[in-house]
GROMACS .gro file of C-alpha atoms in nm:
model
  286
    1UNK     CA    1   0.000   0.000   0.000
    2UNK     CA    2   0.097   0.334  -0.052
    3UNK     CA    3   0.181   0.575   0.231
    4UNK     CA    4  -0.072   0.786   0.297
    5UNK     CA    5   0.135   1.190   0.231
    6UNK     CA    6   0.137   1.411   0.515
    7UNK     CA    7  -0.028   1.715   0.586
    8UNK     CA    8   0.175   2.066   0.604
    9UNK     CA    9   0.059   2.223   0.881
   10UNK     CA   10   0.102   2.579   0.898
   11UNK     CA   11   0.331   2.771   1.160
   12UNK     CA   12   0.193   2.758   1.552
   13UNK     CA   13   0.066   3.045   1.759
   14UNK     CA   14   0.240   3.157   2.058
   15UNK     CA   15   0.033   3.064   2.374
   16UNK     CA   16  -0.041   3.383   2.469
   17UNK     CA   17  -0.161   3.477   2.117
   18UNK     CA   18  -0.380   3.213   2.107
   19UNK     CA   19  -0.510   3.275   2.465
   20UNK     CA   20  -0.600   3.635   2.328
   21UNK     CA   21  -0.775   3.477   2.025
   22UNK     CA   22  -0.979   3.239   2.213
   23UNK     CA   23  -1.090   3.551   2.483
   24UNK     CA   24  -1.195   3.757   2.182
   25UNK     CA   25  -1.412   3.514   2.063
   26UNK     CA   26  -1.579   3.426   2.399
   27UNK     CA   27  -1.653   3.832   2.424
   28UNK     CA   28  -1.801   3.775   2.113
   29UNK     CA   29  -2.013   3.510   2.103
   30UNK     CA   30  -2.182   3.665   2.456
   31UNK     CA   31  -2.195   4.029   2.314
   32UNK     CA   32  -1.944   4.251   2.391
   33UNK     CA   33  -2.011   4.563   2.496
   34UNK     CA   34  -1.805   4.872   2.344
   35UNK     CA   35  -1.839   5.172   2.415
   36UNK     CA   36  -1.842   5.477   2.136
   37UNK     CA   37  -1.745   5.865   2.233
   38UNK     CA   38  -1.843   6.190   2.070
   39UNK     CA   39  -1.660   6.493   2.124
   40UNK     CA   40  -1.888   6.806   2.217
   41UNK     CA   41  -1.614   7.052   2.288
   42UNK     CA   42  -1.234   7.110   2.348
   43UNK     CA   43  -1.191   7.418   2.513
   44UNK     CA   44  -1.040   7.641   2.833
   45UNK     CA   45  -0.855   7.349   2.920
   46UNK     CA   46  -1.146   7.110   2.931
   47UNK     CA   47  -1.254   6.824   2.738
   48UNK     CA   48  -1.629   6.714   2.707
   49UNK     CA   49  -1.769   6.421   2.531
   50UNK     CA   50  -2.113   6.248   2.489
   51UNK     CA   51  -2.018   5.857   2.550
   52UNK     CA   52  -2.314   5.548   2.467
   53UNK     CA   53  -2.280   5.173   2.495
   54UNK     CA   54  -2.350   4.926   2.230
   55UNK     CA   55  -2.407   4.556   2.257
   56UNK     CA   56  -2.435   4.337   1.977
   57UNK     CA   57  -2.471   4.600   1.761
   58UNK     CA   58  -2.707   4.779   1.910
   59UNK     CA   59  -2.766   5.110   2.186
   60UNK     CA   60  -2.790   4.996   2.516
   61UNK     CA   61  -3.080   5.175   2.646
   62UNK     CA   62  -3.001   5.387   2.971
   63UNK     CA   63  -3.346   5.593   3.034
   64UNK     CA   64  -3.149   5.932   3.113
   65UNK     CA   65  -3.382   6.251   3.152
   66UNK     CA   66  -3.174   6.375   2.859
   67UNK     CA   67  -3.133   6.638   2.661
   68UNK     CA   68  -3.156   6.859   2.991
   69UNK     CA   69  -3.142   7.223   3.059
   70UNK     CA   70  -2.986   7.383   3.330
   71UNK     CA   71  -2.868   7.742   3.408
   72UNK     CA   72  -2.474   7.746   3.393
   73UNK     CA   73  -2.415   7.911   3.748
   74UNK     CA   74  -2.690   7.706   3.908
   75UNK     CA   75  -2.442   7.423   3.809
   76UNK     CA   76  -2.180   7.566   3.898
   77UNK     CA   77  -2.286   7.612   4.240
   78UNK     CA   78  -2.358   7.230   4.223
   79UNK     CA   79  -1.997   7.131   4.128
   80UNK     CA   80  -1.892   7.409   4.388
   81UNK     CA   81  -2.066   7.253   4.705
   82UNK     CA   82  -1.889   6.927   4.680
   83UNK     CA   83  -1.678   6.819   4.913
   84UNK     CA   84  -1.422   6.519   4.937
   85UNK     CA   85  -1.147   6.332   5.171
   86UNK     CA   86  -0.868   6.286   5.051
   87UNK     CA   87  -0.624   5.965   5.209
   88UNK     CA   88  -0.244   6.040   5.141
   89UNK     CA   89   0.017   5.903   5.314
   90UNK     CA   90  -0.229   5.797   5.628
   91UNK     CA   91  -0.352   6.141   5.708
   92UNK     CA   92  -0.702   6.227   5.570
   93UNK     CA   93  -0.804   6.565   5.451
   94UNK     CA   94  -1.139   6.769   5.345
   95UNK     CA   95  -1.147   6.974   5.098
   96UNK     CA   96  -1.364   7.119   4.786
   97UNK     CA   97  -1.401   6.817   4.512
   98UNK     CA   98  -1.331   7.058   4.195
   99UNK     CA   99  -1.073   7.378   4.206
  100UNK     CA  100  -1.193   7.682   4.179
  101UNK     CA  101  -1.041   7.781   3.840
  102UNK     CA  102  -1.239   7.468   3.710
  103UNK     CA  103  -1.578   7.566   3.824
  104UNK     CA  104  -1.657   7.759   3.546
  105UNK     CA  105  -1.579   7.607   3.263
  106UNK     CA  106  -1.664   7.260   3.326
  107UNK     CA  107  -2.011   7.400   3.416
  108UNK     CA  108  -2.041   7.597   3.082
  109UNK     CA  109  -1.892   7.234   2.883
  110UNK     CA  110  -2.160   7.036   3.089
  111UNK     CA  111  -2.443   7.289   3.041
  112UNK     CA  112  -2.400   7.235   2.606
  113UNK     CA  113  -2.342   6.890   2.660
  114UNK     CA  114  -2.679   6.820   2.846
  115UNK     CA  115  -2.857   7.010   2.588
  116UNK     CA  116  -2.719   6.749   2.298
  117UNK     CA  117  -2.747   6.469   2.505
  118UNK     CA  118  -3.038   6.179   2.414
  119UNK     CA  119  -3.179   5.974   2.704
  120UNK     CA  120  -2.909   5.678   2.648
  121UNK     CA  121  -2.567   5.946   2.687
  122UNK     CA  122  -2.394   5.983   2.979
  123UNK     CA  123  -2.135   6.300   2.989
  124UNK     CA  124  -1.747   6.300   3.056
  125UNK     CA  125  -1.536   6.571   3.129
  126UNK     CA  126  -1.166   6.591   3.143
  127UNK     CA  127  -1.040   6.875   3.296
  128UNK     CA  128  -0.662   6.991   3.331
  129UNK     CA  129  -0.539   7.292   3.543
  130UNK     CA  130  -0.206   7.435   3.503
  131UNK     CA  131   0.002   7.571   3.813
  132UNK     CA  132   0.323   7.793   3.701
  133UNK     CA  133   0.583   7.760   3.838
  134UNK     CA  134   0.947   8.003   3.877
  135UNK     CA  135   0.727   8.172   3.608
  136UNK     CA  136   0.805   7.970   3.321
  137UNK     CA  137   0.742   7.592   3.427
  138UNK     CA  138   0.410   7.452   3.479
  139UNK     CA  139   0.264   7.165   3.641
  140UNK     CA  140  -0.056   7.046   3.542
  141UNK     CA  141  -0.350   6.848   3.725
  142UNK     CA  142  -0.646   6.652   3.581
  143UNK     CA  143  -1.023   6.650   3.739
  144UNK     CA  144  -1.249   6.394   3.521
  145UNK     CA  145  -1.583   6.289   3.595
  146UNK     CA  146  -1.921   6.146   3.447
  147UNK     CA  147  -2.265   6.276   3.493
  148UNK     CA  148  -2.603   6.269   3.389
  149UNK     CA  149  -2.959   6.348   3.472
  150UNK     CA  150  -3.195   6.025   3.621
  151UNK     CA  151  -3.434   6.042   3.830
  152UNK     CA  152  -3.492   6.374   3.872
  153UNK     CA  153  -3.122   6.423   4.020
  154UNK     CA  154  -2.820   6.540   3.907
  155UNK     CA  155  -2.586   6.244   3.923
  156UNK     CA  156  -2.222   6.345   3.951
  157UNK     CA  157  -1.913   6.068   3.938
  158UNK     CA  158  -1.585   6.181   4.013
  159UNK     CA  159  -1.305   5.938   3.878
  160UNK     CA  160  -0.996   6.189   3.932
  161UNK     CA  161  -0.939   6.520   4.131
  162UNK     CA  162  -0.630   6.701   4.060
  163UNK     CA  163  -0.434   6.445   3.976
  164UNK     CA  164  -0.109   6.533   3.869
  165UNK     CA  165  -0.005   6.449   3.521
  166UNK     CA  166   0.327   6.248   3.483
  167UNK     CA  167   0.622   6.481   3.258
  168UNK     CA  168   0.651   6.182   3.065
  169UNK     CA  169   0.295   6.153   3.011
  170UNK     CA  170   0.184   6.469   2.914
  171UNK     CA  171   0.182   6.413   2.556
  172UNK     CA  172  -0.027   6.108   2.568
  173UNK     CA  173  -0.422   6.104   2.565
  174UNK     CA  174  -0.632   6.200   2.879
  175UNK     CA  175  -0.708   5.859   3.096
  176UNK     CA  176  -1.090   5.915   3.098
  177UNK     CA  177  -1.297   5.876   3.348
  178UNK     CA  178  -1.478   5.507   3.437
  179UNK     CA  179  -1.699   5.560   3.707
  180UNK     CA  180  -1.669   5.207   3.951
  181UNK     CA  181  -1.318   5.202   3.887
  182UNK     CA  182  -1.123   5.349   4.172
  183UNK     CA  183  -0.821   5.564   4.060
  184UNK     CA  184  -0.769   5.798   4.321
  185UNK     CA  185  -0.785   5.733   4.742
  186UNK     CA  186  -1.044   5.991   4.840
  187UNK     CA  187  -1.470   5.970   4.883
  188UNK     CA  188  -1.714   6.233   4.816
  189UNK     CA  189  -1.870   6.385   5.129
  190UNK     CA  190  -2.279   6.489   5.028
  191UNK     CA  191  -2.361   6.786   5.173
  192UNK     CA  192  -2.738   6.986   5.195
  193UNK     CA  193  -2.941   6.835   4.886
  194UNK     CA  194  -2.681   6.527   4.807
  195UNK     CA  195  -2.718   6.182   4.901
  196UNK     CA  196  -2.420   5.883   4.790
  197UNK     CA  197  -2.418   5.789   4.481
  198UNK     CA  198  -2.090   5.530   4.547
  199UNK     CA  199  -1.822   5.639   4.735
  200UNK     CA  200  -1.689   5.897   4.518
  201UNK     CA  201  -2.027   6.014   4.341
  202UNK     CA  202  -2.337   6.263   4.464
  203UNK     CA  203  -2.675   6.254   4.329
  204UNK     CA  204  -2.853   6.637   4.367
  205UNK     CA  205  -3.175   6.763   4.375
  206UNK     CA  206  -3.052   7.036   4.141
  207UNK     CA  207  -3.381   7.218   4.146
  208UNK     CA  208  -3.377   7.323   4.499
  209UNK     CA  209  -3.375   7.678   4.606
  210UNK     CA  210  -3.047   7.590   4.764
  211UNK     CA  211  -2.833   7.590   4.458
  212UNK     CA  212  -2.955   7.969   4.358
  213UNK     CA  213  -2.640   8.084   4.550
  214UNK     CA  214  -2.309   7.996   4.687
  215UNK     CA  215  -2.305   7.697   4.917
  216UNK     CA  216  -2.143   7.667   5.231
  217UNK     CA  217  -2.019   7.323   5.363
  218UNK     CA  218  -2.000   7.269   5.718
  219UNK     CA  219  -1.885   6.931   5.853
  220UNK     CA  220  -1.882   6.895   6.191
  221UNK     CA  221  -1.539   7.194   6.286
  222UNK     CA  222  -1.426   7.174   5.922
  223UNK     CA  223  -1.574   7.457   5.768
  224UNK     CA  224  -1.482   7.596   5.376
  225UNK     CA  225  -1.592   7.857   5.156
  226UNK     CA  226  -1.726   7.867   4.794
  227UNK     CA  227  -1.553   8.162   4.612
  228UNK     CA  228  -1.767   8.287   4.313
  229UNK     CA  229  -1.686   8.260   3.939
  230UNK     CA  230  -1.287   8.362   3.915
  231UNK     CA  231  -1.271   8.545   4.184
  232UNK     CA  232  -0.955   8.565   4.448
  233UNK     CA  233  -1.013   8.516   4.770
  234UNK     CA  234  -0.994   8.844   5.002
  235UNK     CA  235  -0.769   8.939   5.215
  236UNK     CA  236  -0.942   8.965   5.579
  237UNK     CA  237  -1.250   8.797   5.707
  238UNK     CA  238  -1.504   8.725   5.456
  239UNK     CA  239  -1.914   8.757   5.504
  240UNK     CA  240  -2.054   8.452   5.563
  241UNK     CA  241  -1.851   8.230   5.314
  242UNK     CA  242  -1.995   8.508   5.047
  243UNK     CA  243  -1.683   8.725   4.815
  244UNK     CA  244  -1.755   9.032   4.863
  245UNK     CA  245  -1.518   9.125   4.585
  246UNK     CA  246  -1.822   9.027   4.381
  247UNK     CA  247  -2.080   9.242   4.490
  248UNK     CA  248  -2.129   9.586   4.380
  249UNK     CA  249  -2.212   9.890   4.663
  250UNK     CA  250  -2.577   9.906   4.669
  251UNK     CA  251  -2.558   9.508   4.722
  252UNK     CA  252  -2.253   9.548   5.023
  253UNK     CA  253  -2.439   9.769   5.237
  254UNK     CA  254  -2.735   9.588   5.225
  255UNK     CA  255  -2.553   9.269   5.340
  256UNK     CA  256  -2.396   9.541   5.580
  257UNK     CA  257  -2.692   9.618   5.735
  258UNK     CA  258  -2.805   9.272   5.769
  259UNK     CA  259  -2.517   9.188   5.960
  260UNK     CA  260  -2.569   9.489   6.194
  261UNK     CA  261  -2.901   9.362   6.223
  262UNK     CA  262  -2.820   8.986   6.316
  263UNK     CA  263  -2.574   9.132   6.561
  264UNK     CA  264  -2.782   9.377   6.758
  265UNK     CA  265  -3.078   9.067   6.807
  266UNK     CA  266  -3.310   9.244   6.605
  267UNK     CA  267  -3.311   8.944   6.355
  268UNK     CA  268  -3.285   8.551   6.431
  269UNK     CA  269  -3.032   8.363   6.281
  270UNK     CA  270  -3.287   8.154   6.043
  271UNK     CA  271  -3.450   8.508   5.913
  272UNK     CA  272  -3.058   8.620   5.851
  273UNK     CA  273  -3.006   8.301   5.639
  274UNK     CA  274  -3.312   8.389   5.441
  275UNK     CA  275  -3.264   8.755   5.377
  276UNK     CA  276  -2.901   8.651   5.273
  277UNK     CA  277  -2.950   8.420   5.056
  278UNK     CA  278  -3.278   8.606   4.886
  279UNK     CA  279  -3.047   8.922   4.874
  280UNK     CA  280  -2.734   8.725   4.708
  281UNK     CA  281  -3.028   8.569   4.486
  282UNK     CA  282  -3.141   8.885   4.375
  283UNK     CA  283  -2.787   9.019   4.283
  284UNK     CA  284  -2.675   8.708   4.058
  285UNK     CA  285  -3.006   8.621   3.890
  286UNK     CA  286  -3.183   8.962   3.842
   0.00000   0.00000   0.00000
């Protein structure tokens, strides 16, 4: 009989390739989920995208309350009013979530990207803040997040807060934010009109009356203040956690006279907080 000829067989796959192969495929046959990003704007230092899942081909539905509309210094008392602690090197420290200098732009990018938003977007922002140094160097810091509107609440993930970009990495893209996945030691601390959302997320009932002025966070003796828009902070004692540098006469002896009044007794402290904060109302939104 004649031998049967052999078969060539073609060159092997490294192990590892193979392993890699054989994952891909299992993704695939049970649906992978990918995830697909549209840039909304690229500006002031900030990066804002509208980001959906598909599976199989298709949008995985998410039920947000979008496109949503929201007044750009309501939300930026929102971001303002956050509060996290921060674990390095054992010692624990409070602080405001977002920097000051971010405040306002990452409002404004959030504010378009709501309004272009469809109920299955969420929103991610990428922020980075540069810190000069000797005048000529600079060091820069990233603040990303993810939020969205569900449930009648403003839900708002933090993933990174002034985290300082490597040298060697500053060329490189943005790590974006994943909400679940912990980056950073610290957790959000809710204040007035927050509840958890995680450990380093707040949902807010962004409608309330609270949010139509600057917020003040107390915590137990920790105490900080909100300063508004761009604003330095002044020199001396401020009123009330509010920048006077902000205000224009008419407004600053009004608040004056309120505080005369609140001293002398002639006012309670609630009817104080009222008047204040209809006064500092009145000023920003009329």
């Amino acid at each position: 009989m004649r031998a049967r000829p052999r078969r060539r067989r073609g060159p092997s796959l490294p192990p590892a390739v193979l392993a890699s192969l054989l994952a891909i495929a299992a993704l695939a046959s049970a649906g992978c989920t990918r995830i697909v990003k549209t840039e909304v704007s690229d500006r002031d230092g900030v990066v804002c995208e509208l980001r959906h899942r598909l599976q199989n081909g298709r949008v995985v539905a998410r039920g947000y309350q979008h496109p949503a509309a929201i007044a750009p210094q309501r939300l930026q008392y929102i971001l303002g009013a956050i509060d996290v602690e921060v674990t390095e090197d054992g010692r624990r420290t409070q602080h405001a979530a977002i920097h000051p200098e971010l405040l306002q732009p990452i409002a404004r990018a959030l504010v378009d990207a709501f309004e272009r938003a469809d109920p299955n977007q969420e929103v991610a922002v990428m922020a980075v803040r540069k810190q000069q140094r000797l005048g000529v160097f600079h060091r820069k810091y990233l603040t990303s997040l993810v939020a969205y509107f569900e449930d009648d609440r403003l839900y708002v993930l933090l993933s990174r807060i002034e985290w300082e970009i490597p040298k060697d990495r500053e060329g490189d893209k943005l790590p974006e934010p994943q909400p679940g996945e912990r980056q950073m030691a610290f957790r959000t601390i809710p204040t007035r009109k927050m509840t958890p959302a995680g450990t380093q997320g707040v949902a807010v009932r962004w409608r309330d009356a609270l949010f139509t002025a600057p917020v003040r966070a107390d915590h137990g003796d920790v105490e900080r203040r909100v300063i508004l828009m761009e604003s330095p902070l002044p020199e001396g004692e401020a009123t009330d956690g509010v920048d006077t540098l902000d205000l224009d006469a008419e407004t600053l002896r009004a608040l004056a006279d309120l505080k005369e009044a609140r001293k002398n007794g002639t006012i309670t402290e609630s009817e104080y907080r009222e008047r204040l904060e209809n006064l500092l109302c009145t000023y920003f939104f009329f």
